[in-house]
Structure formats: structure tokens, C-alpha cells
Amino acid sequence: MKKEDLRIVFMGTPEFAVGTLSRLVEGGYNVVAVVTQPDKPVGRHHETLQPSQVKTYAVEHGIPVLQPVKMKDEKFVEQLRNFRADLQVVVAFRMLPEVVWAMPRFGTFNVHAALLPLYRGAAPINWAVINGEKETGVTTFFLDHDIDTGRVIMQERLPIGENDNVETVYDGLMNLGAEAALRTIDLIIEGDGTVESIPQEQMPAYSGDLPQAPKIFKDTCRIDFCQTAEAVHNFVRGLSPYPGAWTVIQLPDGKESELKIFATQKTNRPATDVAGCFIVEGSSLFVNTADSLLQVLELQLSGKRRMNARDFLNGSRQLFQGKILNNS
């Protein structure tokens, strides 16, 4: 079988998925259709519909696009079946019903941004960084009835530096995921539709309490400065640049405002006050944690632009000196 003969339906929505889709198209693979989320209403009155990044890429390259509201919709299922896919490739999409993932003769595989069975769930990149992991990676696996539990085809690893944030890890995994997807497809082609895969229960990491990667909500992102400096540092970079770790500070007029922190740096200086208390030294900003001072490098006050601490202090020094953040 040649790659031009393998009929592929690609499913995905965000930029992370475009990395794989573009490699497929530019590599000469036969992508016969794309499935993505419906256009999203944006604007003050939701008067504008914004297509997903996957749809934008597909339309630019003349690939048919399906945008079902419900994956079990009979009309959608029939449209999908008419593309006669041999294989479906899923990257950063939604949960699929069996009628969809079982449709192609060679099955459906997913590219997950973690080393399964570790970090099953919607936000694997964030949680790996938040938990201070030194390594992550991507996994290709066949879909089955449960989320992120299918048989593993291959894994590729990526180191995480102590100052890497979600953006840098995201970029690395996007490229690594695209490479893994193409290698997985090539293995399926070489095997005339069959490829070796391993149950996750037989993976070396399948022991003890497996770390999970649940969806992240606004309240998830609130900083607890009563943790160690390392834990707070990991938390901040695990949510930077999006959605952003935040706390609350009192303004001179007595009102409270949300303050996002995007970058920090650990120090070897012990804490000098209660957790959450700021210290301003010249053009540098520090905050006390449970064990040591953490330097704040980039931050953003609600309604203002993101900036480095030096520039922020030029106009807002009075906000911080001796102030204690609201940790409750």
C-alpha cells in the first residue's frame, strides 16, 4: 500500500492539531476530509463566527470540512461514512462515540500530549509542568471506549527544563506529535493495515497512583503562596501564557483587582515574612512563599498589558511594598 492510497480523515481543532495536519498534507498523504468543531461566536455580541485553526488550514488547501454539533448525529455519521476512510487520525479533539472511532477498517488513533498512561485528560501539558515533571512526550494510541486508555502504538519523549513553561513545551510537543503521527501512519502502511500495539496496563509507568490531567478552570489557576517556592514556580509556568496563574491584590482605593503572574525565578533567599507578602528592592519584585523568596519577572494587572517587573514597578510600586496578597 502507498500513502497516496490510504484514505485518511483528520480530526482536530486548535493550532496544536494543525502541526500534524500540515505535515500530512505537505508530506503527500491522502487526507480526504477534516472534522473539526463548529465555528465559534466571538465579539461583544457574538455576531462574528470564528473558524477553528484546523478548518482555516483545511479550507486553504481545498480539503472538505465537517463540523458536527453532535458526533452521533445520523446525518454527520452518514457524511463521514461516505468518505470511506481507511484510517482516522485525531489530535486535540473531543471524545468520539464508537460509531465514529470504529468506522475505518484500520481504526482510529489519537496523538496525546503525554506519556500514557500518565496524564490522561484534557490538559496534559499544563499538569506535567505544574507537577514539576522533568520529562513528558507524546503517545499515539488506538481509541477505545474510555478516554485515553487505548492500546499504545508508540511514544516519543521530550525533556522539560526547570524554567520551561506551557508555551515552550507546547511547541516542542506539537512538532514531536506530528512526527509521531507520520511514523505511526507509515507503520500502518508497512503492515498493510496492522501495527503492533501494547495495552496500557503493560506499560512500565502503569503502577501506583497515575497522575491525571483534568480540565483547567478559572479557580484552578489561583496561586497558593503557602506552598514552597518551587511549587509556586512550577504552578506559574504550568499556566503561562494561558490561561495564566492569578491572585488578588488590594488597590490604593481599597478595591481588589486580579493580578496575573506569568514568569518567576527561584532564589536561594529564605522567606522574610508571611507567605504572599511582596518585597520591592530597586527594580526587582519578590514574593514570600512557604520557604523562600520567589522573584516575580512578568505580571499583568487586570485591564492592563502584560509587562516585566521593572516596567511594572515604574508606575505601580505603591501597589506592592508591604502588601499581602489575598490567599483565601
Coordinates of C-alpha atoms in Angstrom, one line a residue:
M1 CA 0.0 0.0 0.0
K2 CA 1.2 3.5 -0.8
K3 CA 0.5 6.6 1.3
E4 CA -1.4 8.1 -1.6
D5 CA -3.8 5.1 -1.5
L6 CA -4.6 5.3 2.3
R7 CA -7.7 7.4 2.8
I8 CA -7.3 9.5 6.0
V9 CA -9.9 11.5 7.8
F10 CA -8.2 14.0 10.2
M11 CA -10.0 15.3 13.3
G12 CA -8.8 18.2 15.4
T13 CA -9.4 21.9 16.3
P14 CA -6.6 24.1 17.7
E15 CA -3.1 25.1 16.4
F16 CA -1.6 22.0 18.1
A17 CA -3.6 19.9 15.6
V18 CA -2.6 22.0 12.6
G19 CA 1.0 20.9 13.2
T20 CA 0.1 17.3 12.4
L21 CA -2.4 18.1 9.6
S22 CA 0.1 20.3 7.8
R23 CA 2.7 17.7 7.9
L24 CA 0.3 15.1 6.5
V25 CA -0.8 17.4 3.6
E26 CA 2.7 18.6 2.8
G27 CA 4.0 15.1 3.0
G28 CA 1.7 13.8 0.3
Y29 CA -0.7 11.8 2.5
N30 CA -4.2 11.4 1.2
V31 CA -6.3 13.5 3.6
V32 CA -9.8 13.1 2.2
A33 CA -11.7 15.2 4.9
V34 CA -11.3 17.1 8.1
V35 CA -13.6 17.0 11.1
T36 CA -13.5 20.0 13.5
Q37 CA -15.6 22.0 15.9
P38 CA -18.3 24.3 14.7
D39 CA -17.3 27.9 14.2
K40 CA -17.2 29.8 17.5
P41 CA -19.2 33.0 18.0
V42 CA -16.9 35.9 19.0
G43 CA -17.2 39.6 19.6
R44 CA -19.2 41.7 22.1
H45 CA -22.5 40.5 20.8
H46 CA -21.3 37.2 19.4
E47 CA -22.1 38.5 15.9
T48 CA -19.0 37.0 14.3
L49 CA -18.3 33.3 13.7
Q50 CA -14.6 32.3 14.0
P51 CA -13.5 29.1 12.4
S52 CA -11.1 26.8 14.1
Q53 CA -7.4 26.9 13.0
V54 CA -7.8 23.4 11.6
K55 CA -10.8 24.5 9.5
T56 CA -8.8 27.5 8.2
Y57 CA -5.9 25.3 7.1
A58 CA -8.2 22.8 5.5
V59 CA -10.2 25.4 3.5
E60 CA -7.0 27.0 2.3
H61 CA -5.9 23.6 1.0
G62 CA -9.2 22.5 -0.5
I63 CA -10.0 19.8 1.9
P64 CA -13.7 19.0 2.7
V65 CA -14.7 20.0 6.2
L66 CA -17.3 18.5 8.5
Q67 CA -18.4 20.4 11.7
P68 CA -20.9 18.4 13.6
V69 CA -22.5 19.7 16.7
K70 CA -23.2 16.2 17.9
M71 CA -20.9 13.3 17.0
K72 CA -23.8 10.8 16.9
D73 CA -25.9 12.9 14.6
E74 CA -27.1 10.5 11.9
K75 CA -26.5 13.0 9.1
F76 CA -22.9 13.6 10.2
V77 CA -22.2 9.8 10.6
E78 CA -23.5 9.2 7.1
Q79 CA -21.4 12.1 5.6
L80 CA -18.4 10.7 7.4
R81 CA -19.0 7.2 6.1
N82 CA -19.2 8.5 2.5
F83 CA -15.6 9.5 2.7
R84 CA -14.7 5.7 3.0
A85 CA -11.7 6.4 5.3
D86 CA -9.2 3.6 5.9
L87 CA -7.9 5.4 8.9
Q88 CA -8.8 8.3 11.2
V89 CA -6.2 10.5 12.9
V90 CA -7.3 12.5 16.0
V91 CA -5.3 15.4 17.5
A92 CA -6.7 17.7 20.2
F93 CA -10.3 17.0 19.5
R94 CA -13.3 15.7 21.5
M95 CA -14.4 12.3 22.7
L96 CA -15.7 10.2 19.9
P97 CA -18.5 7.6 20.1
E98 CA -17.9 4.1 19.0
V99 CA -19.9 4.6 15.8
V100 CA -17.2 7.1 14.7
W101 CA -13.9 5.7 16.0
A102 CA -14.8 2.1 14.9
M103 CA -15.8 3.2 11.4
P104 CA -12.5 2.9 9.4
R105 CA -11.2 -0.5 8.6
F106 CA -7.7 0.3 10.1
G107 CA -9.2 2.0 13.1
T108 CA -8.7 5.5 14.7
F109 CA -5.6 6.6 16.5
N110 CA -5.1 9.6 18.7
V111 CA -2.0 11.8 19.3
H112 CA -1.9 12.6 23.1
A113 CA 0.5 15.1 24.5
A114 CA 1.7 12.9 27.4
L115 CA 3.4 9.6 28.0
L116 CA 0.3 7.5 28.6
P117 CA -0.9 6.1 31.0
L118 CA 0.4 9.2 32.7
Y119 CA -1.7 12.4 32.4
R120 CA -4.9 11.1 30.9
G121 CA -7.3 14.0 30.4
A122 CA -7.8 17.4 28.7
A123 CA -4.8 19.4 30.0
P124 CA -1.7 17.1 30.0
I125 CA 0.9 19.7 29.1
N126 CA -0.3 22.1 31.9
W127 CA -0.3 19.4 34.6
A128 CA 3.0 17.9 33.7
V129 CA 4.7 21.3 34.1
I130 CA 2.7 22.2 37.3
N131 CA 3.8 18.9 38.8
G132 CA 7.4 19.6 38.1
E133 CA 8.0 16.7 35.7
K134 CA 11.4 16.6 34.1
E135 CA 10.1 14.8 31.0
T136 CA 7.0 14.4 29.0
G137 CA 6.2 13.4 25.5
V138 CA 3.6 12.2 23.0
T139 CA 1.7 8.9 22.6
T140 CA -0.1 7.5 19.6
F141 CA -2.8 5.0 20.6
F142 CA -5.9 3.4 19.2
L143 CA -9.2 4.8 20.6
D144 CA -11.5 2.6 22.5
H145 CA -14.5 3.1 24.8
D146 CA -12.8 5.0 27.6
I147 CA -10.8 8.3 27.4
D148 CA -7.1 7.9 26.8
T149 CA -7.0 4.2 27.7
G150 CA -6.4 2.5 24.3
R151 CA -3.5 0.4 23.1
V152 CA -0.3 2.3 22.7
I153 CA 1.4 2.3 19.3
M154 CA 4.4 4.5 20.0
Q155 CA 5.8 7.1 22.3
E156 CA 8.4 9.9 21.9
R157 CA 9.9 11.8 24.8
L158 CA 10.7 15.5 25.4
P159 CA 12.7 16.9 28.3
I160 CA 11.2 19.7 30.4
G161 CA 13.7 22.3 31.6
E162 CA 13.1 23.9 35.1
N163 CA 12.2 27.2 33.5
D164 CA 10.2 25.9 30.5
N165 CA 6.6 27.0 30.5
V166 CA 3.5 25.6 28.8
E167 CA 4.3 27.6 25.6
T168 CA 7.7 26.1 25.1
V169 CA 6.6 22.6 26.0
Y170 CA 3.6 23.0 23.7
D171 CA 5.7 24.0 20.7
G172 CA 8.1 21.0 21.3
L173 CA 5.2 18.6 21.6
M174 CA 3.4 19.9 18.6
N175 CA 6.4 19.1 16.4
L176 CA 7.0 15.8 18.2
G177 CA 3.4 14.8 17.8
A178 CA 3.4 15.5 14.1
E179 CA 6.5 13.3 13.7
A180 CA 4.9 10.5 15.8
A181 CA 1.7 10.6 13.8
L182 CA 3.5 10.3 10.5
R183 CA 5.7 7.4 11.8
T184 CA 2.6 5.7 13.1
I185 CA 0.8 6.0 9.7
D186 CA 3.9 4.7 7.9
L187 CA 4.0 1.7 10.2
I188 CA 0.3 1.0 9.4
I189 CA 1.1 1.3 5.7
E190 CA 4.1 -1.0 6.0
G191 CA 1.9 -3.6 7.8
D192 CA -0.9 -3.4 5.3
G193 CA -3.2 -2.0 8.0
T194 CA -1.9 -3.8 11.0
V195 CA 0.6 -2.4 13.6
E196 CA 1.9 -3.7 16.9
S197 CA 0.3 -2.1 19.9
I198 CA 0.5 -2.6 23.7
P199 CA -2.2 -2.4 26.3
Q200 CA -1.6 0.4 28.7
E201 CA -1.7 -2.0 31.6
Q202 CA 1.6 -3.5 30.3
M203 CA 3.4 -0.1 30.2
P204 CA 6.2 0.4 32.7
A205 CA 4.5 3.5 34.1
Y206 CA 1.3 1.6 34.9
S207 CA 1.8 1.4 38.7
G208 CA 0.7 3.3 41.8
D209 CA -1.4 6.4 41.5
L210 CA -1.2 7.7 38.0
P211 CA -1.2 11.5 37.7
Q212 CA -4.2 12.8 35.8
A213 CA -4.8 15.9 33.6
P214 CA -8.3 17.2 34.2
K215 CA -9.7 20.2 32.5
I216 CA -8.4 23.5 34.0
F217 CA -10.9 26.1 35.2
K218 CA -10.5 29.7 36.4
D219 CA -10.4 28.7 40.1
T220 CA -7.8 26.1 39.3
C221 CA -5.4 28.9 38.4
R222 CA -5.4 30.8 41.7
I223 CA -2.0 30.8 43.3
D224 CA -1.4 29.5 46.8
F225 CA 1.7 31.2 48.1
C226 CA 1.6 29.0 51.2
Q227 CA 3.3 26.3 49.1
T228 CA 7.1 26.1 48.6
A229 CA 8.8 28.4 46.1
E230 CA 9.4 25.5 43.8
A231 CA 5.7 24.5 43.8
V232 CA 4.6 28.1 43.1
H233 CA 7.2 28.5 40.4
N234 CA 6.0 25.3 38.7
F235 CA 2.4 26.4 39.1
V236 CA 3.0 29.7 37.4
R237 CA 5.0 28.3 34.4
G238 CA 2.4 25.4 34.1
L239 CA -0.2 28.0 33.4
S240 CA 1.8 30.5 31.3
P241 CA 1.0 32.1 29.0
Y242 CA -2.5 30.7 29.0
P243 CA -4.8 30.7 31.0
G244 CA -2.4 32.4 33.4
A245 CA -1.9 31.9 37.2
W246 CA -3.5 34.7 39.2
T247 CA -4.0 36.1 42.7
V248 CA -5.8 39.1 44.1
I249 CA -4.3 42.4 45.3
Q250 CA -5.8 45.4 47.0
L251 CA -5.6 48.7 45.1
P252 CA -4.9 52.1 46.8
D253 CA -8.6 52.9 46.6
G254 CA -9.4 49.8 48.7
K255 CA -10.8 47.8 45.8
E256 CA -9.4 44.4 44.8
S257 CA -8.0 43.5 41.4
E258 CA -6.9 40.3 39.8
L259 CA -3.2 40.1 39.2
K260 CA -1.7 37.5 36.8
I261 CA 1.8 36.3 37.2
F262 CA 3.4 34.8 34.1
A263 CA 7.1 34.2 35.0
T264 CA 9.1 33.8 38.2
Q265 CA 12.5 32.8 39.2
K266 CA 13.6 30.8 42.3
T267 CA 16.1 32.3 44.7
N268 CA 18.3 31.0 47.5
R269 CA 17.0 33.6 49.9
P270 CA 14.8 32.4 52.8
A271 CA 11.4 33.9 53.3
T272 CA 11.3 37.1 55.4
D273 CA 7.6 37.5 56.0
V274 CA 4.3 35.7 55.8
A275 CA 3.5 33.8 52.6
G276 CA 2.1 36.2 49.9
C277 CA 3.8 39.3 51.2
F278 CA 5.6 41.3 48.5
I279 CA 9.1 42.9 48.7
V280 CA 10.3 45.6 46.4
E281 CA 14.0 46.0 46.0
G282 CA 15.0 48.6 43.5
S283 CA 13.6 47.5 40.2
S284 CA 13.1 43.9 41.4
L285 CA 9.9 42.3 42.9
F286 CA 9.8 39.4 45.2
V287 CA 7.1 37.5 47.0
N288 CA 7.3 35.3 50.1
T289 CA 6.4 31.6 49.9
A290 CA 6.3 28.9 52.5
D291 CA 10.1 28.5 52.4
S292 CA 11.9 31.2 50.4
L293 CA 11.6 34.3 48.3
L294 CA 10.4 33.9 44.7
Q295 CA 11.3 36.7 42.2
V296 CA 8.4 37.9 40.0
L297 CA 9.6 38.5 36.4
E298 CA 6.4 39.1 34.4
L299 CA 2.9 40.1 35.5
Q300 CA -0.3 41.8 34.5
L301 CA -2.8 43.8 36.4
S302 CA -6.4 43.3 35.3
G303 CA -7.2 45.7 32.4
K304 CA -3.5 46.5 31.8
R305 CA -1.0 45.0 29.5
R306 CA 1.5 42.2 30.4
M307 CA 4.9 43.6 31.3
N308 CA 8.2 42.8 33.0
A309 CA 8.5 43.6 36.7
R310 CA 10.9 46.5 36.1
D311 CA 8.5 48.4 33.9
F312 CA 5.5 47.5 36.1
L313 CA 7.2 48.9 39.2
N314 CA 8.0 52.2 37.4
G315 CA 4.3 53.1 37.6
S316 CA 2.9 50.7 40.3
R317 CA 5.5 50.4 43.0
Q318 CA 3.0 51.6 45.7
L319 CA 0.8 48.5 44.9
F320 CA 3.3 46.1 46.3
Q321 CA 5.5 47.3 49.1
G322 CA 4.4 45.5 52.2
K323 CA 1.2 44.3 50.6
I324 CA 0.0 40.8 51.3
L325 CA -1.8 39.0 48.5
N326 CA -5.3 37.6 49.2
N327 CA -4.6 33.8 49.5
S328 CA -8.1 32.9 50.7

